């Protein structure tokens, strides 16, 4: 049986439903090229950029154990213009610019640049970086979120865009967030979810934190995140029928991808597993997803997307 795993995010077409999570293997053009040239990535997203180069937080700032990772990178990136330049003439698969402006002034400048560059399509505005000291996560303040979306949509005009959200944990927060998100009809997708912010992983032997910045607090990724991501996809999918959902969190194998899609995702991003295992991750996910679909008799993603059965 021939399986087809093609998908769409907004109006953009993906040959396969997986790509990197922003932050992983996408800070410099060498790594971005590898992702772009890989036959098993459906798209590429850049490191969340600020207006100018940032070196990020002091090291060690990433650590990974059996169940997942902790990071407090602090937005190390090469600045907006670097990523915008890399994206020129990338026409064989979608490339998404991710941006996490440091303040309103930067947001204003970056959003204006995005509006003026036709080839930047469906940028991902990151409303959920947990690792910049004294900068709260926008997605956890619904007033901030509304003001930010208002500003983005006023500047971008007709141009479509997406947002990367932090994970939410209470159904009322999904109601509040959905009320705001559904108001903006140029919002074409949401990515659920960013890392679980401000977790703490400890080394029992040395009795030390695993990372240095923020007294050891950082964003948790990897296996810890799968049930949280699935719940976020599921709860937003119920509330936002007209917005595509990109899943992100805890994907290590084809079954994890399958579950994200079942919960309502149209595509998925891979973070910690990609960081740990490199680009061959995508070939493995492809083979495993196809095998599972064959076993279940599914010929395309739409046959099971969002079709989770409630018992
Ligand atoms: C960083 C981490 C994030 O989770 C994010 O969304 C953006 C930036 C970082 O620490 O670099």
PDB file of C-alpha atoms and ligand atoms in Angstrom:
ATOM      1  CA  UNK A   1       0.000   0.000   0.000  1.00  0.00           C
ATOM      2  CA  UNK A   2       1.239   3.464  -0.885  1.00  0.00           C
ATOM      3  CA  UNK A   3       1.225   5.932   1.994  1.00  0.00           C
ATOM      4  CA  UNK A   4       1.334   9.655   1.515  1.00  0.00           C
ATOM      5  CA  UNK A   5       2.500  11.908   4.347  1.00  0.00           C
ATOM      6  CA  UNK A   6       2.210  15.266   2.599  1.00  0.00           C
ATOM      7  CA  UNK A   7       0.691  18.086   4.605  1.00  0.00           C
ATOM      8  CA  UNK A   8       0.074  21.819   4.794  1.00  0.00           C
ATOM      9  CA  UNK A   9       0.744  24.590   7.266  1.00  0.00           C
ATOM     10  CA  UNK A  10      -1.489  27.466   6.240  1.00  0.00           C
ATOM     11  CA  UNK A  11      -1.064  27.699   2.471  1.00  0.00           C
ATOM     12  CA  UNK A  12       2.396  26.157   2.563  1.00  0.00           C
ATOM     13  CA  UNK A  13       2.932  22.656   1.301  1.00  0.00           C
ATOM     14  CA  UNK A  14       5.210  20.128   3.034  1.00  0.00           C
ATOM     15  CA  UNK A  15       6.328  16.860   1.428  1.00  0.00           C
ATOM     16  CA  UNK A  16       6.790  15.279   4.879  1.00  0.00           C
ATOM     17  CA  UNK A  17       5.265  16.455   8.177  1.00  0.00           C
ATOM     18  CA  UNK A  18       8.409  16.999  10.252  1.00  0.00           C
ATOM     19  CA  UNK A  19      11.078  19.624  10.718  1.00  0.00           C
ATOM     20  CA  UNK A  20      13.344  21.049  13.391  1.00  0.00           C
ATOM     21  CA  UNK A  21      12.098  22.911  16.453  1.00  0.00           C
ATOM     22  CA  UNK A  22      13.416  26.443  16.496  1.00  0.00           C
ATOM     23  CA  UNK A  23      16.695  26.580  18.388  1.00  0.00           C
ATOM     24  CA  UNK A  24      17.976  23.173  17.346  1.00  0.00           C
ATOM     25  CA  UNK A  25      20.522  22.883  14.524  1.00  0.00           C
ATOM     26  CA  UNK A  26      19.451  26.219  13.080  1.00  0.00           C
ATOM     27  CA  UNK A  27      21.645  28.988  14.541  1.00  0.00           C
ATOM     28  CA  UNK A  28      24.166  29.168  11.684  1.00  0.00           C
ATOM     29  CA  UNK A  29      23.942  28.702   7.923  1.00  0.00           C
ATOM     30  CA  UNK A  30      25.950  25.434   7.949  1.00  0.00           C
ATOM     31  CA  UNK A  31      23.340  23.782  10.132  1.00  0.00           C
ATOM     32  CA  UNK A  32      20.434  25.463   8.353  1.00  0.00           C
ATOM     33  CA  UNK A  33      21.783  24.153   5.026  1.00  0.00           C
ATOM     34  CA  UNK A  34      21.881  20.605   6.412  1.00  0.00           C
ATOM     35  CA  UNK A  35      18.258  20.814   7.488  1.00  0.00           C
ATOM     36  CA  UNK A  36      17.239  22.339   4.175  1.00  0.00           C
ATOM     37  CA  UNK A  37      19.048  19.719   2.090  1.00  0.00           C
ATOM     38  CA  UNK A  38      17.787  16.742   4.103  1.00  0.00           C
ATOM     39  CA  UNK A  39      15.241  14.699   2.098  1.00  0.00           C
ATOM     40  CA  UNK A  40      13.207  13.946   5.198  1.00  0.00           C
ATOM     41  CA  UNK A  41      12.556  17.450   6.510  1.00  0.00           C
ATOM     42  CA  UNK A  42       9.342  19.011   5.216  1.00  0.00           C
ATOM     43  CA  UNK A  43      10.441  22.520   6.159  1.00  0.00           C
ATOM     44  CA  UNK A  44      13.053  24.423   8.152  1.00  0.00           C
ATOM     45  CA  UNK A  45      12.618  27.003  10.892  1.00  0.00           C
ATOM     46  CA  UNK A  46      15.426  29.345  11.926  1.00  0.00           C
ATOM     47  CA  UNK A  47      16.675  30.021  15.421  1.00  0.00           C
ATOM     48  CA  UNK A  48      14.445  32.676  17.012  1.00  0.00           C
ATOM     49  CA  UNK A  49      16.213  35.877  16.104  1.00  0.00           C
ATOM     50  CA  UNK A  50      16.454  39.262  17.700  1.00  0.00           C
ATOM     51  CA  UNK A  51      17.302  42.417  15.778  1.00  0.00           C
ATOM     52  CA  UNK A  52      21.051  42.101  16.448  1.00  0.00           C
ATOM     53  CA  UNK A  53      23.526  39.313  17.232  1.00  0.00           C
ATOM     54  CA  UNK A  54      23.403  37.930  20.790  1.00  0.00           C
ATOM     55  CA  UNK A  55      25.920  35.566  22.358  1.00  0.00           C
ATOM     56  CA  UNK A  56      23.358  34.177  24.833  1.00  0.00           C
ATOM     57  CA  UNK A  57      23.690  33.065  28.456  1.00  0.00           C
ATOM     58  CA  UNK A  58      26.859  31.709  30.136  1.00  0.00           C
ATOM     59  CA  UNK A  59      27.669  27.995  29.690  1.00  0.00           C
ATOM     60  CA  UNK A  60      26.890  25.283  30.568  1.00  0.00           C
ATOM     61  CA  UNK A  61      23.431  26.170  29.331  1.00  0.00           C
ATOM     62  CA  UNK A  62      22.176  22.851  27.889  1.00  0.00           C
ATOM     63  CA  UNK A  63      22.067  19.387  29.411  1.00  0.00           C
ATOM     64  CA  UNK A  64      20.267  16.208  28.406  1.00  0.00           C
ATOM     65  CA  UNK A  65      19.468  13.084  30.420  1.00  0.00           C
ATOM     66  CA  UNK A  66      17.352   9.966  29.951  1.00  0.00           C
ATOM     67  CA  UNK A  67      13.983  11.701  29.927  1.00  0.00           C
ATOM     68  CA  UNK A  68      14.895  14.928  28.213  1.00  0.00           C
ATOM     69  CA  UNK A  69      16.780  18.189  28.284  1.00  0.00           C
ATOM     70  CA  UNK A  70      17.073  21.476  30.093  1.00  0.00           C
ATOM     71  CA  UNK A  71      18.286  24.620  28.374  1.00  0.00           C
ATOM     72  CA  UNK A  72      18.752  28.256  29.108  1.00  0.00           C
ATOM     73  CA  UNK A  73      20.503  29.372  25.955  1.00  0.00           C
ATOM     74  CA  UNK A  74      19.333  32.972  26.256  1.00  0.00           C
ATOM     75  CA  UNK A  75      18.602  33.555  22.573  1.00  0.00           C
ATOM     76  CA  UNK A  76      22.072  33.230  21.069  1.00  0.00           C
ATOM     77  CA  UNK A  77      21.533  34.195  17.426  1.00  0.00           C
ATOM     78  CA  UNK A  78      23.071  36.037  14.497  1.00  0.00           C
ATOM     79  CA  UNK A  79      20.455  38.758  14.175  1.00  0.00           C
ATOM     80  CA  UNK A  80      17.475  39.172  11.848  1.00  0.00           C
ATOM     81  CA  UNK A  81      19.383  40.175   8.688  1.00  0.00           C
ATOM     82  CA  UNK A  82      21.549  37.038   8.793  1.00  0.00           C
ATOM     83  CA  UNK A  83      18.515  34.713   8.714  1.00  0.00           C
ATOM     84  CA  UNK A  84      16.619  36.855   6.222  1.00  0.00           C
ATOM     85  CA  UNK A  85      19.617  36.647   3.890  1.00  0.00           C
ATOM     86  CA  UNK A  86      19.913  32.866   4.245  1.00  0.00           C
ATOM     87  CA  UNK A  87      16.250  32.489   3.284  1.00  0.00           C
ATOM     88  CA  UNK A  88      16.639  34.148  -0.127  1.00  0.00           C
ATOM     89  CA  UNK A  89      15.949  31.699  -2.993  1.00  0.00           C
ATOM     90  CA  UNK A  90      15.067  28.798  -0.715  1.00  0.00           C
ATOM     91  CA  UNK A  91      12.287  27.529  -2.934  1.00  0.00           C
ATOM     92  CA  UNK A  92      12.262  23.737  -2.652  1.00  0.00           C
ATOM     93  CA  UNK A  93      10.551  23.564   0.756  1.00  0.00           C
ATOM     94  CA  UNK A  94       9.072  26.086   3.183  1.00  0.00           C
ATOM     95  CA  UNK A  95      11.560  27.963   5.346  1.00  0.00           C
ATOM     96  CA  UNK A  96      10.086  29.758   8.327  1.00  0.00           C
ATOM     97  CA  UNK A  97      11.738  32.691  10.021  1.00  0.00           C
ATOM     98  CA  UNK A  98      11.365  32.548  13.792  1.00  0.00           C
ATOM     99  CA  UNK A  99      11.734  35.741  15.765  1.00  0.00           C
ATOM    100  CA  UNK A 100      11.659  36.622  19.441  1.00  0.00           C
ATOM    101  CA  UNK A 101      12.136  40.397  19.624  1.00  0.00           C
ATOM    102  CA  UNK A 102      13.629  41.698  22.880  1.00  0.00           C
ATOM    103  CA  UNK A 103      11.094  44.530  23.260  1.00  0.00           C
ATOM    104  CA  UNK A 104       8.353  46.494  21.488  1.00  0.00           C
ATOM    105  CA  UNK A 105      10.826  48.643  19.609  1.00  0.00           C
ATOM    106  CA  UNK A 106      12.563  45.572  18.169  1.00  0.00           C
ATOM    107  CA  UNK A 107       9.221  43.987  17.361  1.00  0.00           C
ATOM    108  CA  UNK A 108       8.259  47.088  15.434  1.00  0.00           C
ATOM    109  CA  UNK A 109      11.471  47.092  13.388  1.00  0.00           C
ATOM    110  CA  UNK A 110      11.497  43.334  12.722  1.00  0.00           C
ATOM    111  CA  UNK A 111       7.808  43.167  11.791  1.00  0.00           C
ATOM    112  CA  UNK A 112       8.334  46.036   9.318  1.00  0.00           C
ATOM    113  CA  UNK A 113      11.275  44.227   7.737  1.00  0.00           C
ATOM    114  CA  UNK A 114       9.197  41.039   7.476  1.00  0.00           C
ATOM    115  CA  UNK A 115       6.345  42.935   5.829  1.00  0.00           C
ATOM    116  CA  UNK A 116       8.735  44.355   3.225  1.00  0.00           C
ATOM    117  CA  UNK A 117      10.368  41.033   2.313  1.00  0.00           C
ATOM    118  CA  UNK A 118       7.948  39.081   0.110  1.00  0.00           C
ATOM    119  CA  UNK A 119       9.880  35.841   0.385  1.00  0.00           C
ATOM    120  CA  UNK A 120       9.398  35.691   4.177  1.00  0.00           C
ATOM    121  CA  UNK A 121       6.159  33.753   4.452  1.00  0.00           C
ATOM    122  CA  UNK A 122       4.372  32.612   7.589  1.00  0.00           C
ATOM    123  CA  UNK A 123       7.019  33.792  10.073  1.00  0.00           C
ATOM    124  CA  UNK A 124       6.812  32.194  13.510  1.00  0.00           C
ATOM    125  CA  UNK A 125       6.604  34.839  16.237  1.00  0.00           C
ATOM    126  CA  UNK A 126       7.903  33.279  19.416  1.00  0.00           C
ATOM    127  CA  UNK A 127       5.712  34.340  22.349  1.00  0.00           C
ATOM    128  CA  UNK A 128       7.297  31.919  24.762  1.00  0.00           C
ATOM    129  CA  UNK A 129      11.054  32.209  25.307  1.00  0.00           C
ATOM    130  CA  UNK A 130      11.556  31.399  29.001  1.00  0.00           C
ATOM    131  CA  UNK A 131      15.261  32.123  29.222  1.00  0.00           C
ATOM    132  CA  UNK A 132      15.939  35.824  28.988  1.00  0.00           C
ATOM    133  CA  UNK A 133      16.499  37.266  32.428  1.00  0.00           C
ATOM    134  CA  UNK A 134      13.851  39.835  33.392  1.00  0.00           C
ATOM    135  CA  UNK A 135      11.805  39.187  30.245  1.00  0.00           C
ATOM    136  CA  UNK A 136       8.528  37.386  31.027  1.00  0.00           C
ATOM    137  CA  UNK A 137       7.020  34.958  28.547  1.00  0.00           C
ATOM    138  CA  UNK A 138       4.504  36.933  26.494  1.00  0.00           C
ATOM    139  CA  UNK A 139       2.167  33.965  26.183  1.00  0.00           C
ATOM    140  CA  UNK A 140       1.627  33.859  29.936  1.00  0.00           C
ATOM    141  CA  UNK A 141       0.315  37.430  30.058  1.00  0.00           C
ATOM    142  CA  UNK A 142      -2.866  37.633  28.022  1.00  0.00           C
ATOM    143  CA  UNK A 143      -2.702  41.437  27.927  1.00  0.00           C
ATOM    144  CA  UNK A 144       0.827  41.289  26.540  1.00  0.00           C
ATOM    145  CA  UNK A 145      -0.209  38.622  24.073  1.00  0.00           C
ATOM    146  CA  UNK A 146      -3.099  40.723  22.794  1.00  0.00           C
ATOM    147  CA  UNK A 147      -0.962  43.872  22.474  1.00  0.00           C
ATOM    148  CA  UNK A 148       1.755  41.933  20.673  1.00  0.00           C
ATOM    149  CA  UNK A 149      -0.686  40.354  18.210  1.00  0.00           C
ATOM    150  CA  UNK A 150      -2.328  43.717  17.638  1.00  0.00           C
ATOM    151  CA  UNK A 151       1.015  45.243  16.770  1.00  0.00           C
ATOM    152  CA  UNK A 152       2.075  42.339  14.533  1.00  0.00           C
ATOM    153  CA  UNK A 153      -1.177  42.354  12.564  1.00  0.00           C
ATOM    154  CA  UNK A 154      -1.211  46.133  12.170  1.00  0.00           C
ATOM    155  CA  UNK A 155       2.276  46.051  10.703  1.00  0.00           C
ATOM    156  CA  UNK A 156       2.018  42.871   8.606  1.00  0.00           C
ATOM    157  CA  UNK A 157      -1.324  43.809   7.037  1.00  0.00           C
ATOM    158  CA  UNK A 158      -2.466  40.894   4.872  1.00  0.00           C
ATOM    159  CA  UNK A 159       0.636  38.798   5.471  1.00  0.00           C
ATOM    160  CA  UNK A 160      -0.064  35.549   7.320  1.00  0.00           C
ATOM    161  CA  UNK A 161       1.955  34.473  10.329  1.00  0.00           C
ATOM    162  CA  UNK A 162       2.148  31.952  13.177  1.00  0.00           C
ATOM    163  CA  UNK A 163       2.957  32.043  16.876  1.00  0.00           C
ATOM    164  CA  UNK A 164       4.903  29.681  19.098  1.00  0.00           C
ATOM    165  CA  UNK A 165       3.059  29.325  22.386  1.00  0.00           C
ATOM    166  CA  UNK A 166       4.190  28.273  25.822  1.00  0.00           C
ATOM    167  CA  UNK A 167       2.481  25.184  27.241  1.00  0.00           C
ATOM    168  CA  UNK A 168      -0.686  25.906  29.209  1.00  0.00           C
ATOM    169  CA  UNK A 169      -1.960  23.748  32.026  1.00  0.00           C
ATOM    170  CA  UNK A 170      -5.452  24.898  32.955  1.00  0.00           C
ATOM    171  CA  UNK A 171      -8.458  24.699  30.606  1.00  0.00           C
ATOM    172  CA  UNK A 172      -9.439  28.307  31.410  1.00  0.00           C
ATOM    173  CA  UNK A 173      -6.125  29.497  29.986  1.00  0.00           C
ATOM    174  CA  UNK A 174      -6.917  27.708  26.713  1.00  0.00           C
ATOM    175  CA  UNK A 175     -10.216  29.611  26.679  1.00  0.00           C
ATOM    176  CA  UNK A 176      -8.515  32.981  27.275  1.00  0.00           C
ATOM    177  CA  UNK A 177      -5.738  32.338  24.768  1.00  0.00           C
ATOM    178  CA  UNK A 178      -8.158  31.030  22.120  1.00  0.00           C
ATOM    179  CA  UNK A 179     -10.397  34.069  22.477  1.00  0.00           C
ATOM    180  CA  UNK A 180      -7.456  36.299  21.666  1.00  0.00           C
ATOM    181  CA  UNK A 181      -5.922  34.134  18.932  1.00  0.00           C
ATOM    182  CA  UNK A 182      -9.201  33.598  17.061  1.00  0.00           C
ATOM    183  CA  UNK A 183      -9.696  37.361  16.695  1.00  0.00           C
ATOM    184  CA  UNK A 184      -6.742  37.698  14.281  1.00  0.00           C
ATOM    185  CA  UNK A 185      -7.637  36.163  10.937  1.00  0.00           C
ATOM    186  CA  UNK A 186      -4.133  36.447   9.483  1.00  0.00           C
ATOM    187  CA  UNK A 187      -2.892  34.091  12.200  1.00  0.00           C
ATOM    188  CA  UNK A 188      -2.609  30.906  10.160  1.00  0.00           C
ATOM    189  CA  UNK A 189      -0.915  28.522  12.582  1.00  0.00           C
ATOM    190  CA  UNK A 190       0.165  28.054  16.189  1.00  0.00           C
ATOM    191  CA  UNK A 191       3.046  25.904  17.383  1.00  0.00           C
ATOM    192  CA  UNK A 192       2.250  23.902  20.554  1.00  0.00           C
ATOM    193  CA  UNK A 193       4.338  24.028  22.604  1.00  0.00           C
ATOM    194  CA  UNK A 194       7.610  25.576  23.587  1.00  0.00           C
ATOM    195  CA  UNK A 195       9.662  24.008  26.366  1.00  0.00           C
ATOM    196  CA  UNK A 196       8.186  23.743  29.870  1.00  0.00           C
ATOM    197  CA  UNK A 197       9.737  26.901  31.264  1.00  0.00           C
ATOM    198  CA  UNK A 198      11.825  27.251  34.389  1.00  0.00           C
ATOM    199  CA  UNK A 199      12.182  23.588  35.283  1.00  0.00           C
ATOM    200  CA  UNK A 200      15.112  22.393  37.371  1.00  0.00           C
ATOM    201  CA  UNK A 201      17.307  19.340  36.790  1.00  0.00           C
ATOM    202  CA  UNK A 202      19.818  18.377  39.478  1.00  0.00           C
ATOM    203  CA  UNK A 203      22.956  16.246  39.516  1.00  0.00           C
ATOM    204  CA  UNK A 204      22.545  14.030  42.589  1.00  0.00           C
ATOM    205  CA  UNK A 205      26.201  13.117  42.789  1.00  0.00           C
ATOM    206  CA  UNK A 206      27.580  16.645  42.806  1.00  0.00           C
ATOM    207  CA  UNK A 207      24.402  18.187  44.265  1.00  0.00           C
ATOM    208  CA  UNK A 208      24.663  20.877  41.579  1.00  0.00           C
ATOM    209  CA  UNK A 209      22.300  22.329  39.068  1.00  0.00           C
ATOM    210  CA  UNK A 210      22.770  20.937  35.541  1.00  0.00           C
ATOM    211  CA  UNK A 211      23.080  24.372  33.937  1.00  0.00           C
ATOM    212  CA  UNK A 212      24.506  27.697  35.096  1.00  0.00           C
ATOM    213  CA  UNK A 213      22.120  30.539  34.057  1.00  0.00           C
ATOM    214  CA  UNK A 214      19.127  31.575  36.181  1.00  0.00           C
ATOM    215  CA  UNK A 215      20.260  29.525  39.212  1.00  0.00           C
ATOM    216  CA  UNK A 216      19.848  26.367  37.144  1.00  0.00           C
ATOM    217  CA  UNK A 217      16.311  27.036  35.903  1.00  0.00           C
ATOM    218  CA  UNK A 218      15.618  26.353  32.251  1.00  0.00           C
ATOM    219  CA  UNK A 219      13.214  25.158  29.595  1.00  0.00           C
ATOM    220  CA  UNK A 220      12.496  21.428  29.788  1.00  0.00           C
ATOM    221  CA  UNK A 221      12.370  19.510  26.516  1.00  0.00           C
ATOM    222  CA  UNK A 222      12.217  15.871  25.443  1.00  0.00           C
ATOM    223  CA  UNK A 223      10.196  12.996  26.879  1.00  0.00           C
ATOM    224  CA  UNK A 224       8.907  15.059  29.795  1.00  0.00           C
ATOM    225  CA  UNK A 225       6.982  17.146  27.268  1.00  0.00           C
ATOM    226  CA  UNK A 226       4.990  14.602  25.222  1.00  0.00           C
ATOM    227  CA  UNK A 227       1.779  14.544  27.316  1.00  0.00           C
ATOM    228  CA  UNK A 228       1.891  18.317  27.746  1.00  0.00           C
ATOM    229  CA  UNK A 229       2.294  18.916  24.006  1.00  0.00           C
ATOM    230  CA  UNK A 230      -0.486  16.435  23.164  1.00  0.00           C
ATOM    231  CA  UNK A 231      -2.836  18.142  25.601  1.00  0.00           C
ATOM    232  CA  UNK A 232      -2.018  21.587  24.190  1.00  0.00           C
ATOM    233  CA  UNK A 233      -2.574  20.439  20.612  1.00  0.00           C
ATOM    234  CA  UNK A 234      -5.819  18.729  21.562  1.00  0.00           C
ATOM    235  CA  UNK A 235      -7.225  21.613  23.587  1.00  0.00           C
ATOM    236  CA  UNK A 236      -6.395  24.259  20.979  1.00  0.00           C
ATOM    237  CA  UNK A 237      -7.669  22.046  18.170  1.00  0.00           C
ATOM    238  CA  UNK A 238     -11.067  21.895  19.892  1.00  0.00           C
ATOM    239  CA  UNK A 239     -11.186  25.679  20.251  1.00  0.00           C
ATOM    240  CA  UNK A 240      -9.546  26.941  17.037  1.00  0.00           C
ATOM    241  CA  UNK A 241     -10.955  24.972  14.088  1.00  0.00           C
ATOM    242  CA  UNK A 242      -9.604  27.477  11.532  1.00  0.00           C
ATOM    243  CA  UNK A 243      -6.006  27.595  12.710  1.00  0.00           C
ATOM    244  CA  UNK A 244      -3.419  24.960  11.827  1.00  0.00           C
ATOM    245  CA  UNK A 245      -1.487  23.447  14.712  1.00  0.00           C
ATOM    246  CA  UNK A 246       2.161  22.490  14.529  1.00  0.00           C
ATOM    247  CA  UNK A 247       2.983  20.009  17.289  1.00  0.00           C
ATOM    248  CA  UNK A 248       6.209  20.285  19.246  1.00  0.00           C
ATOM    249  CA  UNK A 249       7.238  18.314  22.296  1.00  0.00           C
ATOM    250  CA  UNK A 250       8.573  14.888  23.117  1.00  0.00           C
ATOM    251  CA  UNK A 251       8.891  13.413  19.644  1.00  0.00           C
ATOM    252  CA  UNK A 252      11.401  10.542  19.430  1.00  0.00           C
ATOM    253  CA  UNK A 253       9.723   8.073  17.069  1.00  0.00           C
ATOM    254  CA  UNK A 254       6.995   7.567  14.473  1.00  0.00           C
ATOM    255  CA  UNK A 255       4.423   6.665  17.108  1.00  0.00           C
ATOM    256  CA  UNK A 256       4.968  10.029  18.822  1.00  0.00           C
ATOM    257  CA  UNK A 257       4.393  11.781  15.478  1.00  0.00           C
ATOM    258  CA  UNK A 258       1.251   9.715  14.952  1.00  0.00           C
ATOM    259  CA  UNK A 259      -0.079  10.749  18.368  1.00  0.00           C
ATOM    260  CA  UNK A 260       0.575  14.452  17.704  1.00  0.00           C
ATOM    261  CA  UNK A 261      -1.381  14.201  14.450  1.00  0.00           C
ATOM    262  CA  UNK A 262      -4.174  12.228  16.106  1.00  0.00           C
ATOM    263  CA  UNK A 263      -4.462  15.029  18.693  1.00  0.00           C
ATOM    264  CA  UNK A 264      -4.812  17.560  15.842  1.00  0.00           C
ATOM    265  CA  UNK A 265      -1.375  18.579  14.581  1.00  0.00           C
ATOM    266  CA  UNK A 266      -0.855  19.050  10.834  1.00  0.00           C
ATOM    267  CA  UNK A 267       2.944  18.824  11.187  1.00  0.00           C
ATOM    268  CA  UNK A 268       5.476  18.445  13.977  1.00  0.00           C
ATOM    269  CA  UNK A 269       8.751  19.973  15.074  1.00  0.00           C
ATOM    270  CA  UNK A 270      11.529  17.974  16.719  1.00  0.00           C
ATOM    271  CA  UNK A 271      13.821  19.515  19.325  1.00  0.00           C
ATOM    272  CA  UNK A 272      15.671  17.461  21.927  1.00  0.00           C
ATOM    273  CA  UNK A 273      15.750  14.219  19.907  1.00  0.00           C
ATOM    274  CA  UNK A 274      17.231  16.101  16.952  1.00  0.00           C
ATOM    275  CA  UNK A 275      19.793  17.792  19.194  1.00  0.00           C
ATOM    276  CA  UNK A 276      20.860  14.423  20.609  1.00  0.00           C
ATOM    277  CA  UNK A 277      20.702  12.246  17.486  1.00  0.00           C
ATOM    278  CA  UNK A 278      21.293  14.602  14.585  1.00  0.00           C
ATOM    279  CA  UNK A 279      19.746  14.871  11.166  1.00  0.00           C
ATOM    280  CA  UNK A 280      19.234  11.107  10.661  1.00  0.00           C
ATOM    281  CA  UNK A 281      16.328  11.511  13.115  1.00  0.00           C
ATOM    282  CA  UNK A 282      14.076  12.574  10.230  1.00  0.00           C
ATOM    283  CA  UNK A 283      14.695   9.490   8.075  1.00  0.00           C
ATOM    284  CA  UNK A 284      13.933   7.329  11.108  1.00  0.00           C
ATOM    285  CA  UNK A 285      10.708   9.219  11.874  1.00  0.00           C
ATOM    286  CA  UNK A 286       9.640   8.856   8.247  1.00  0.00           C
ATOM    287  CA  UNK A 287      10.200   5.098   8.168  1.00  0.00           C
ATOM    288  CA  UNK A 288       8.466   4.571  11.496  1.00  0.00           C
ATOM    289  CA  UNK A 289       5.471   6.753  10.662  1.00  0.00           C
ATOM    290  CA  UNK A 290       4.974   5.045   7.293  1.00  0.00           C
ATOM    291  CA  UNK A 291       5.243   1.620   8.888  1.00  0.00           C
ATOM    292  CA  UNK A 292       2.662   2.475  11.550  1.00  0.00           C
ATOM    293  CA  UNK A 293       0.281   3.943   8.955  1.00  0.00           C
ATOM    294  CA  UNK A 294       0.622   0.811   6.815  1.00  0.00           C
ATOM    295  CA  UNK A 295      -0.106  -1.414   9.789  1.00  0.00           C
ATOM    296  CA  UNK A 296      -3.213   0.616  10.568  1.00  0.00           C
ATOM    297  CA  UNK A 297      -4.305   0.887   6.941  1.00  0.00           C
ATOM    298  CA  UNK A 298      -4.051   4.689   6.716  1.00  0.00           C
ATOM    299  CA  UNK A 299      -3.109   6.127   3.327  1.00  0.00           C
ATOM    300  CA  UNK A 300      -2.757   9.799   4.276  1.00  0.00           C
ATOM    301  CA  UNK A 301      -2.546  12.020   7.346  1.00  0.00           C
ATOM    302  CA  UNK A 302      -6.048  13.457   6.999  1.00  0.00           C
ATOM    303  CA  UNK A 303      -7.521  10.010   7.624  1.00  0.00           C
ATOM    304  CA  UNK A 304      -6.495  10.316  11.285  1.00  0.00           C
ATOM    305  CA  UNK A 305      -5.591  13.968  11.902  1.00  0.00           C
ATOM    306  CA  UNK A 306      -7.562  15.231  14.917  1.00  0.00           C
ATOM    307  CA  UNK A 307      -9.507  11.957  15.067  1.00  0.00           C
ATOM    308  CA  UNK A 308      -8.517  10.955  18.582  1.00  0.00           C
ATOM    309  CA  UNK A 309     -11.309   8.898  20.156  1.00  0.00           C
ATOM    310  CA  UNK A 310     -12.567  10.005  23.557  1.00  0.00           C
ATOM    311  CA  UNK A 311     -13.522   7.049  25.720  1.00  0.00           C
TER     312      UNK A 311
HETATM  313  C1  LIG B   1      15.470  30.203  23.861  1.00  0.00           C
HETATM  314  C2  LIG B   1      14.698  29.206  24.401  1.00  0.00           C
HETATM  315  C3  LIG B   1      13.390  29.068  24.025  1.00  0.00           C
HETATM  316  O1  LIG B   1      12.590  28.105  24.504  1.00  0.00           O
HETATM  317  C4  LIG B   1      12.862  29.952  23.111  1.00  0.00           C
HETATM  318  O2  LIG B   1      11.583  29.822  22.765  1.00  0.00           O
HETATM  319  C5  LIG B   1      13.637  30.943  22.572  1.00  0.00           C
HETATM  320  C6  LIG B   1      14.945  31.065  22.943  1.00  0.00           C
HETATM  321  C7  LIG B   1      16.863  30.369  24.270  1.00  0.00           C
HETATM  322  O3  LIG B   1      17.155  30.211  25.458  1.00  0.00           O
HETATM  323  O4  LIG B   1      17.700  30.706  23.417  1.00  0.00           O
END
